[in-house]
């Protein structure tokens, strides 16, 4: 009798605790006073600590924007490096609040892993990098090659499919993260390194002899990369999603880090007014301040600025906007109306 | 004489459970057992609740889905169309191969080093002490990484073996060349060794759940038969020696019986070696022994051998000096004294701690993840776990498999131990 009562109490507590953790990420973040963002272990341009330990990058800036939206202070964020293997477990177990780490949105991750991909901040595809003196100009010429591949990623499965479809063989070398893959590739332990094309460009930028490496023209998969949250806390998902869209809308409306204050005082555009918290109580509806999106834009700039500062043409990584241009400029980046 | 009257019957009171020493220990045990059961129940309940909260269910159905990834070293047929279960088997076999080769190597090295450490030669004993202390006191992971880096950074790339037309015209030699009469190529990816090929192989028989390679089976049968016949020959020679005092000459019979049938079978099946050859990016043909495998085996063997050496030394020192002095008095040379007198007795002391070393080595194979060796931890606990997101199932299954392997090893070694113990008659 006593035992069953005790068990019942235990069960009830754990269920309450479980339900609470699923519903109240925002409260937990606010109570903690900082956002914990799952980041890459180090991919230049997307998420990597610099020489003095400050995290910088395209994904990192989205974390900062989120921190600015929640706290009005972009520095209230802590970055937890995660590998391809550990990232989803870290998110599921609540070790991180949000995972912004070049993670591909797939069906099974969305359903079986019980995660929610709230947006796509970078449309990517898987490519191959080889040394230019290898004399290869197409991935289909890689028959019999040794290929370095990061484990725990979608690229592992795409690679197997690509070689099977083209009826050619390869020898996989499975590595844990980007830096190990680079070491093996540069040492010649593998002929080709495959990962998302953006990741290849970022890796190449850090190589001492970047000009001697080419990225092959084949893009063998669709890799929509985006921020991920746990299933079940829809309000938290909305916060992450709309903070990201706010940066997109800002680019669409020509609002930048520099002119956001000035636009706020002078604008007559109703959507811009709603975005900057001047009308409509948009922030309050998701549990934040009305100035949340304005703070986010003021902290990191709009989507175009974030892109240009971290990975765009002119940086070492030198990626064109391509698919990631705004829909008005022929790309896929499209924010629903803020209304 | 009348038996003393019974102890006066006290009526049982609840407080006796604590204050009466007859009941106290039972009370405590029952109490602890209940606490433990509650803890287990809480653990299971908590797990079930958390799984339910995340919308995950506990089932092993994923093992029969398509794996979709490739494995570099697969000793049984495996493609990315195989199931996760097949990938598990490939990983398990990779684990066992490293464990078995590692245990054998570690034992050989360990025994030699342990004996040499007791050598009267100061230099030999000193060198062995340095070896033991170095390997015992640096973490195994570092040894694995070190041997991997040495293997992969000091060896040439496959393309260095290539002879281009211009080089042939100029009479230049390539930057690297194959060793052992051009049959083995050591590149920075692995060691390419020749593989046996059969012109008239026996194929394989499909037993439904697995296929058996008949050629391998034929070799195993022939070798087992040869060994058995050889033992009969030696036994009859011994019997004749006991009866007449005269030992017949057996060496040519043994050689004939041991090697004749195998050679005949090889000729019949058309055995020849396939020499690896540089084609395209890599050496093709032959067998590729990846450096991850070599590095793991070397590091595990050397590391565990250091411990085994100490166990062997302790075992030898445990045999009283009287034994070796008696052997010397009989005129036995030191080498024979060691082999015939000391080591057989020392085995009794050596075997039990040796079992734990074998278990350690087997479990330590999971460190192969550091050099991307796809063992059980790399397939089931690595890629399968990641691609399916079934952490709990994969981890439990992996623990169960390692536990089973370890229990089998201990059972075998305990059996061996019981055969070398002093028989009480």
XYZ file of C-alpha atoms in Angstrom, chain A residues 1-13, chain B residues 34 37-38 41-42 45:
19
model
C 0.000 0.000 0.000
C 2.660 2.435 1.120
C 4.796 1.428 -1.811
C 2.095 2.139 -4.337
C 1.396 5.521 -2.778
C 5.080 6.350 -2.944
C 5.296 5.213 -6.549
C 2.247 7.222 -7.402
C 3.801 10.312 -5.890
C 7.054 9.674 -7.749
C 5.207 9.149 -11.006
C 3.158 12.290 -10.514
C 6.228 14.386 -9.731
C 12.710 -2.670 -0.269
C 13.365 -2.204 -5.254
C 11.839 1.242 -4.831
C 11.017 1.103 -9.764
C 11.612 4.833 -9.633
C 9.203 4.738 -14.041
